Tab-separated table of C-alpha atoms in Angstrom:
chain	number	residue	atom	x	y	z
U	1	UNK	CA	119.808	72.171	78.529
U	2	UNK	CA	119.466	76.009	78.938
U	3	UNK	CA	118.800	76.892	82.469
U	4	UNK	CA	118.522	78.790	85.303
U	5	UNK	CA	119.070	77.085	88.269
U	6	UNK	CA	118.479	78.512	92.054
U	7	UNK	CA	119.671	76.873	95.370
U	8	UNK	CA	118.226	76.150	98.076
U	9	UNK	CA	114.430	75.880	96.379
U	10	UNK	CA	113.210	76.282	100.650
U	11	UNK	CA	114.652	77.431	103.072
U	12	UNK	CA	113.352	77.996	106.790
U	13	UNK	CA	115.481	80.452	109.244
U	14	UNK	CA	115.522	82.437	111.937
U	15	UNK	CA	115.933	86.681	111.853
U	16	UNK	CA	119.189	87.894	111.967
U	17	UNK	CA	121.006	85.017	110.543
U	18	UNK	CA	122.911	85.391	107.348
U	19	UNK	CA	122.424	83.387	104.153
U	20	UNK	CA	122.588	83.271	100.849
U	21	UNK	CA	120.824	81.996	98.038
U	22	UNK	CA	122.239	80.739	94.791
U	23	UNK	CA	121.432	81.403	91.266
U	24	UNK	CA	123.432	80.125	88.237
U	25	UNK	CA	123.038	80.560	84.416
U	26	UNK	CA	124.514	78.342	81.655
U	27	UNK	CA	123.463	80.526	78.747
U	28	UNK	CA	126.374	82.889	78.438
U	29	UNK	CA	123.788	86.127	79.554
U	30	UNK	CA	124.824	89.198	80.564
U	31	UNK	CA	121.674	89.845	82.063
U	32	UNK	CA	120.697	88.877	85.737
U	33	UNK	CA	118.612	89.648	88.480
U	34	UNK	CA	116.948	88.896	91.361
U	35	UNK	CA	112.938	89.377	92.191
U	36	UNK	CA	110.636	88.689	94.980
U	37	UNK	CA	107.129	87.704	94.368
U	38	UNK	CA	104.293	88.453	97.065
U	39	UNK	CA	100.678	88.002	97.443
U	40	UNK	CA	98.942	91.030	95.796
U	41	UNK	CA	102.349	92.670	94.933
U	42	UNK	CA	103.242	90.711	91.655
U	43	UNK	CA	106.973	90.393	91.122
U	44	UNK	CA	109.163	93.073	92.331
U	45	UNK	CA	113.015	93.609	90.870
U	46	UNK	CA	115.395	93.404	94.004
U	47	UNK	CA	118.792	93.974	91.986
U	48	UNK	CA	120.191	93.311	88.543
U	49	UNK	CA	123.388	93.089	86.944
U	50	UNK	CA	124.337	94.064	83.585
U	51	UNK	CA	127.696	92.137	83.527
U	52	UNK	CA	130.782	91.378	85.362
U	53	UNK	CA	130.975	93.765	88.216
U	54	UNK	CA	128.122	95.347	87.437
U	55	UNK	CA	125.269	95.472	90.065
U	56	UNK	CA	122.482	98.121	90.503
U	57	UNK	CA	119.266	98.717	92.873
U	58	UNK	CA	115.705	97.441	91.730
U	59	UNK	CA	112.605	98.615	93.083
U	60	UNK	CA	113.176	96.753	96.570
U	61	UNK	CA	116.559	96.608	97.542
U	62	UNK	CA	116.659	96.947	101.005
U	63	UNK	CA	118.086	94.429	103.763
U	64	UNK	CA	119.431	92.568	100.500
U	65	UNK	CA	122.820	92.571	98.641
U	66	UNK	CA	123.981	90.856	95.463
U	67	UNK	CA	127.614	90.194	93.902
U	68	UNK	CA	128.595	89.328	90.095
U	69	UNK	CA	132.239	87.995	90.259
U	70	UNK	CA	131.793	85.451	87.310
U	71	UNK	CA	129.090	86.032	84.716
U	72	UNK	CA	127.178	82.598	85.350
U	73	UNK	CA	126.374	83.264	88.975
U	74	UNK	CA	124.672	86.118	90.674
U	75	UNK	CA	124.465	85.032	94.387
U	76	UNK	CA	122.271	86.858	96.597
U	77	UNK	CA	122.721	87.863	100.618
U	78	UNK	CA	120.699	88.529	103.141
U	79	UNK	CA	122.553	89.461	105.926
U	80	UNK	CA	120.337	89.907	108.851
U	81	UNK	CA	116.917	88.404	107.548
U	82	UNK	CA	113.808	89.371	109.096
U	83	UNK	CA	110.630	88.593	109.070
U	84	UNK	CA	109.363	90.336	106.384
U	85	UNK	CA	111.450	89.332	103.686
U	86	UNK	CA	109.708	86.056	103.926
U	87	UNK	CA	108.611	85.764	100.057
U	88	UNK	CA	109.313	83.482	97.254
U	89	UNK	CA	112.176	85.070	95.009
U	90	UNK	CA	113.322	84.694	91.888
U	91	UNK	CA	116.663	84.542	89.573
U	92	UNK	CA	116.343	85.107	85.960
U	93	UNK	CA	119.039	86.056	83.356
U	94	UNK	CA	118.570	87.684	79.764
U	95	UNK	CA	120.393	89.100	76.833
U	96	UNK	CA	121.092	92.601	76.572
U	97	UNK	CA	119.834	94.942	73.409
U	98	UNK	CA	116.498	93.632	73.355
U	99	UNK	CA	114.107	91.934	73.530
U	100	UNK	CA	115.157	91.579	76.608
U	101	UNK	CA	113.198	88.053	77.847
U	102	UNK	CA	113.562	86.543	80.629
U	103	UNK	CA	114.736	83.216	81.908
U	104	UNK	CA	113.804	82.318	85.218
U	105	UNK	CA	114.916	79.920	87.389
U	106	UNK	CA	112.582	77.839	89.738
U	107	UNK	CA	112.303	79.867	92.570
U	108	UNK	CA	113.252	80.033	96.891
U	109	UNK	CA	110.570	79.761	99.109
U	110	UNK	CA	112.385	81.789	102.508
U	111	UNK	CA	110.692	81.465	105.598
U	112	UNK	CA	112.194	83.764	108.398
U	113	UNK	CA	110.723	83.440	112.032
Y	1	UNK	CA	102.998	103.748	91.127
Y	2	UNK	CA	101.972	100.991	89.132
Y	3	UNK	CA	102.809	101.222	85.010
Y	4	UNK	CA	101.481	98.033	84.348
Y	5	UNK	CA	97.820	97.396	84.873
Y	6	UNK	CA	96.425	93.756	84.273
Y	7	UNK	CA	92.869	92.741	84.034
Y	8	UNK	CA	91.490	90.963	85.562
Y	9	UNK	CA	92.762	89.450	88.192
Y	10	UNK	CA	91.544	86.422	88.652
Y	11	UNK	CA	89.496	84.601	85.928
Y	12	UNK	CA	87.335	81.445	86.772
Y	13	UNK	CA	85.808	79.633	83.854
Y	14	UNK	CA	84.159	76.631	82.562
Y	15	UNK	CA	86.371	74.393	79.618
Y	16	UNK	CA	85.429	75.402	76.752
Y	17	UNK	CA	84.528	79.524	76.962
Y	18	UNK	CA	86.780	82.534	75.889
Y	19	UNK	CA	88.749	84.769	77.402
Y	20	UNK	CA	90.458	87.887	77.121
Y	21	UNK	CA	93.185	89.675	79.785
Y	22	UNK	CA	94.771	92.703	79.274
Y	23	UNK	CA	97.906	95.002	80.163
Y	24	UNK	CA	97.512	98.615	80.345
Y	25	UNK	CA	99.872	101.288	80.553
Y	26	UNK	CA	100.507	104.831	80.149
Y	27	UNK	CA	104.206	104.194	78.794
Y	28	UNK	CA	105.510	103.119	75.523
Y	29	UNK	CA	107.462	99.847	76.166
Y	30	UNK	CA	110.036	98.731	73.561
Y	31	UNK	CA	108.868	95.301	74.049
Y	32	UNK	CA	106.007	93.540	75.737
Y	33	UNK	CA	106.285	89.767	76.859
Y	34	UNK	CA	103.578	87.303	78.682
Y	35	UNK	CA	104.326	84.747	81.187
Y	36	UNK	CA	102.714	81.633	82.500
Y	37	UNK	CA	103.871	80.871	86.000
Y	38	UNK	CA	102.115	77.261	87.468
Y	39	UNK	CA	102.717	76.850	91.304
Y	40	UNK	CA	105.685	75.813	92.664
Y	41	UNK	CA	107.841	76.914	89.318
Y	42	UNK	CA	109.046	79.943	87.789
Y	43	UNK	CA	107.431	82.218	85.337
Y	44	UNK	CA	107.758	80.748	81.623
Y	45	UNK	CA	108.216	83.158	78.531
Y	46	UNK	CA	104.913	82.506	76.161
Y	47	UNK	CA	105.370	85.177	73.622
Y	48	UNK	CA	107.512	88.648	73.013
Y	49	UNK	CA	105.355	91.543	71.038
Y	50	UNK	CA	107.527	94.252	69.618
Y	51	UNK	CA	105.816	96.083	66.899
Y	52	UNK	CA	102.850	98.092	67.529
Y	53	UNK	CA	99.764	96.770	66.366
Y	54	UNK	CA	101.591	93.170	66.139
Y	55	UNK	CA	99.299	90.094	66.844
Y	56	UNK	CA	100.843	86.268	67.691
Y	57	UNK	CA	99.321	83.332	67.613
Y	58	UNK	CA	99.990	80.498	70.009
Y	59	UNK	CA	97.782	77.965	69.392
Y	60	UNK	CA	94.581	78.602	70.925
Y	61	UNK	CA	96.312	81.692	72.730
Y	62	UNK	CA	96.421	85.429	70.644
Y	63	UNK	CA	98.203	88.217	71.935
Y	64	UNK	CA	98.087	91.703	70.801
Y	65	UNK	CA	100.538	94.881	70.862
Y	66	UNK	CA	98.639	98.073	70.727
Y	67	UNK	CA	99.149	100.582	68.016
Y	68	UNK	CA	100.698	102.669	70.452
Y	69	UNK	CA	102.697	100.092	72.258
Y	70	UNK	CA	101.070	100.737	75.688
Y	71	UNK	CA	98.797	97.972	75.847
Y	72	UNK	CA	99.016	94.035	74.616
Y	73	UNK	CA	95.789	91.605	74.845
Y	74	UNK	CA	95.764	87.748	75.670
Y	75	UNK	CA	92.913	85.921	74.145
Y	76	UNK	CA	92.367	82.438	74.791
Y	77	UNK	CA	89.878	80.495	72.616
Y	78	UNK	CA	88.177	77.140	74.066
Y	79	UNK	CA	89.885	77.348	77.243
Y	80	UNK	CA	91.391	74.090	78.522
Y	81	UNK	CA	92.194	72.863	82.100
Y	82	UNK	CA	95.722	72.886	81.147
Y	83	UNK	CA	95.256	76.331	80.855
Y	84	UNK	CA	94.835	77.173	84.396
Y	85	UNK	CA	98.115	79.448	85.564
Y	86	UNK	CA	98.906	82.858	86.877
Y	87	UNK	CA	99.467	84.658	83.911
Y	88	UNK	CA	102.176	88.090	83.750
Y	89	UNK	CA	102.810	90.626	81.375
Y	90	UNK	CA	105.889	92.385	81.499
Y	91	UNK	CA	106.888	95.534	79.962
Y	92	UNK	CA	110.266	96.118	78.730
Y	93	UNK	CA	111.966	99.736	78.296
Y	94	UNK	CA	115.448	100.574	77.399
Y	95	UNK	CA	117.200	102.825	79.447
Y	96	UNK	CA	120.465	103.813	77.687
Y	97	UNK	CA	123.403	101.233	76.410
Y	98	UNK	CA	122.534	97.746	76.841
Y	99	UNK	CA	120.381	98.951	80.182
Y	100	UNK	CA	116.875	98.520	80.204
Y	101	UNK	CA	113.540	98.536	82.590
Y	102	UNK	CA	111.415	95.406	83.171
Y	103	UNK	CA	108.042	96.118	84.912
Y	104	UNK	CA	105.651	93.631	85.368
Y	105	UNK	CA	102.346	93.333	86.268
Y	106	UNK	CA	100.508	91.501	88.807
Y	107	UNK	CA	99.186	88.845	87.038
Y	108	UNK	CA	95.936	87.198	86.273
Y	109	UNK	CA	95.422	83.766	87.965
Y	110	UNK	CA	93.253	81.500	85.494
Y	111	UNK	CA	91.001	78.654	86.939
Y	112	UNK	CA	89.336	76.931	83.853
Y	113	UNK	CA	87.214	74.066	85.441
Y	114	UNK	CA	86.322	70.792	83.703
């Protein structure tokens, strides 16, 4: 089955300790990238990747840090959380060269205290 | 600065009525997509437009792609409670290579009562 699959799906810390979340894809994209979704702010890109080694800044990269060393997983870091990256986030992977839609996996609830 | 406005934003209905939600923009998009997200999951892909002035049917749902490709339309006929979802559209612009540009916007949450 085609997915997108994220890990943990909750996860409840405290600021300033490291973690990261995990996404995997087992559709052979190119395409992946990491969003946060917020009350009143809709979804908001974090990073993306365009392939192997390839990583660039979204609309909201700050306190947050990605790495593409295989193309099937796009693992992202938060090394000193804080409060206000508490959000639900998102993985999703895509082709390239249009139509570019999305495949998303089924989300991280973070809670930092 | 938002690029993609969606209206309304939140929708309560009876089972049964119409509806209609739309995605403004002043940018062309190379594609246009909507999304159903339920709670707890990720968004789902319901539909890609890509040629202006394109309309797909879904069942009961319609979408549009404006002439112009800056706008799309959702219509829903004889809404059901298995309707009821946050609803996205996304617009999609390439950027050069294989980059592109996803914006989305903020999303229409859909009650439709029994």
């Amino acid at each position: 089955e085609a997915q997108v699959t994220q890990n943990p799906r909750y996860l409840i810390t405290v600021t300033g300790k490291k973690l990261t979340v995990t996404c995997s894809q087992n559709m052979n994209h190119e395409y992946m990238s990491w969003y946060r979704q917020d009350p009143g702010l809709g979804l908001r890109q974090i990073y993306y990747s365009m392939n192997v080694e390839v990583t660039d800044k979204g609309d909201v990269p700050e306190g947050y840090k990605v790495s593409r060393k295989e193309k099937r997983n796009f693992p992202l870091i938060l090394e000193s959380p804080s409060p206000n990256q508490t959000s639900l986030y998102f993985c999703a992977s895509s082709t390239t060269g249009g139509p570019y839609e999305q495949y998303f996996g089924p989300g991280t609830r973070l809670t930092v205290t | 600065t938002q690029l993609l406005e969606q209206s309304p934003q939140f929708l309560s209905i009876q089972e049964g009525e119409n509806l209609t939600v739309y995605c403004n923009s002043s940018s062309v998009f190379s594609s246009l997509q909507w999304y159903r997200q339920e709670p707890g999951e990720g968004p789902v892909l319901l539909v890609t437009v890509v040629t202006g002035g394109e309309v797909k049917k879904l069942k009961r749902l319609t979408f549009q792609f404006g002439d112009a490709r800056k706008d799309s339309s959702l219509h829903i006929t004889a809404a059901q409670p298995g309707d009821t979802g946050l609803y996205l559209c996304a617009g999609a612009m390439a950027s050069g290579g294989s980059n592109y540009k996803l914006t989305f916007g903020k999303g229409t949450l859909l009650t439709v009562n029994p």
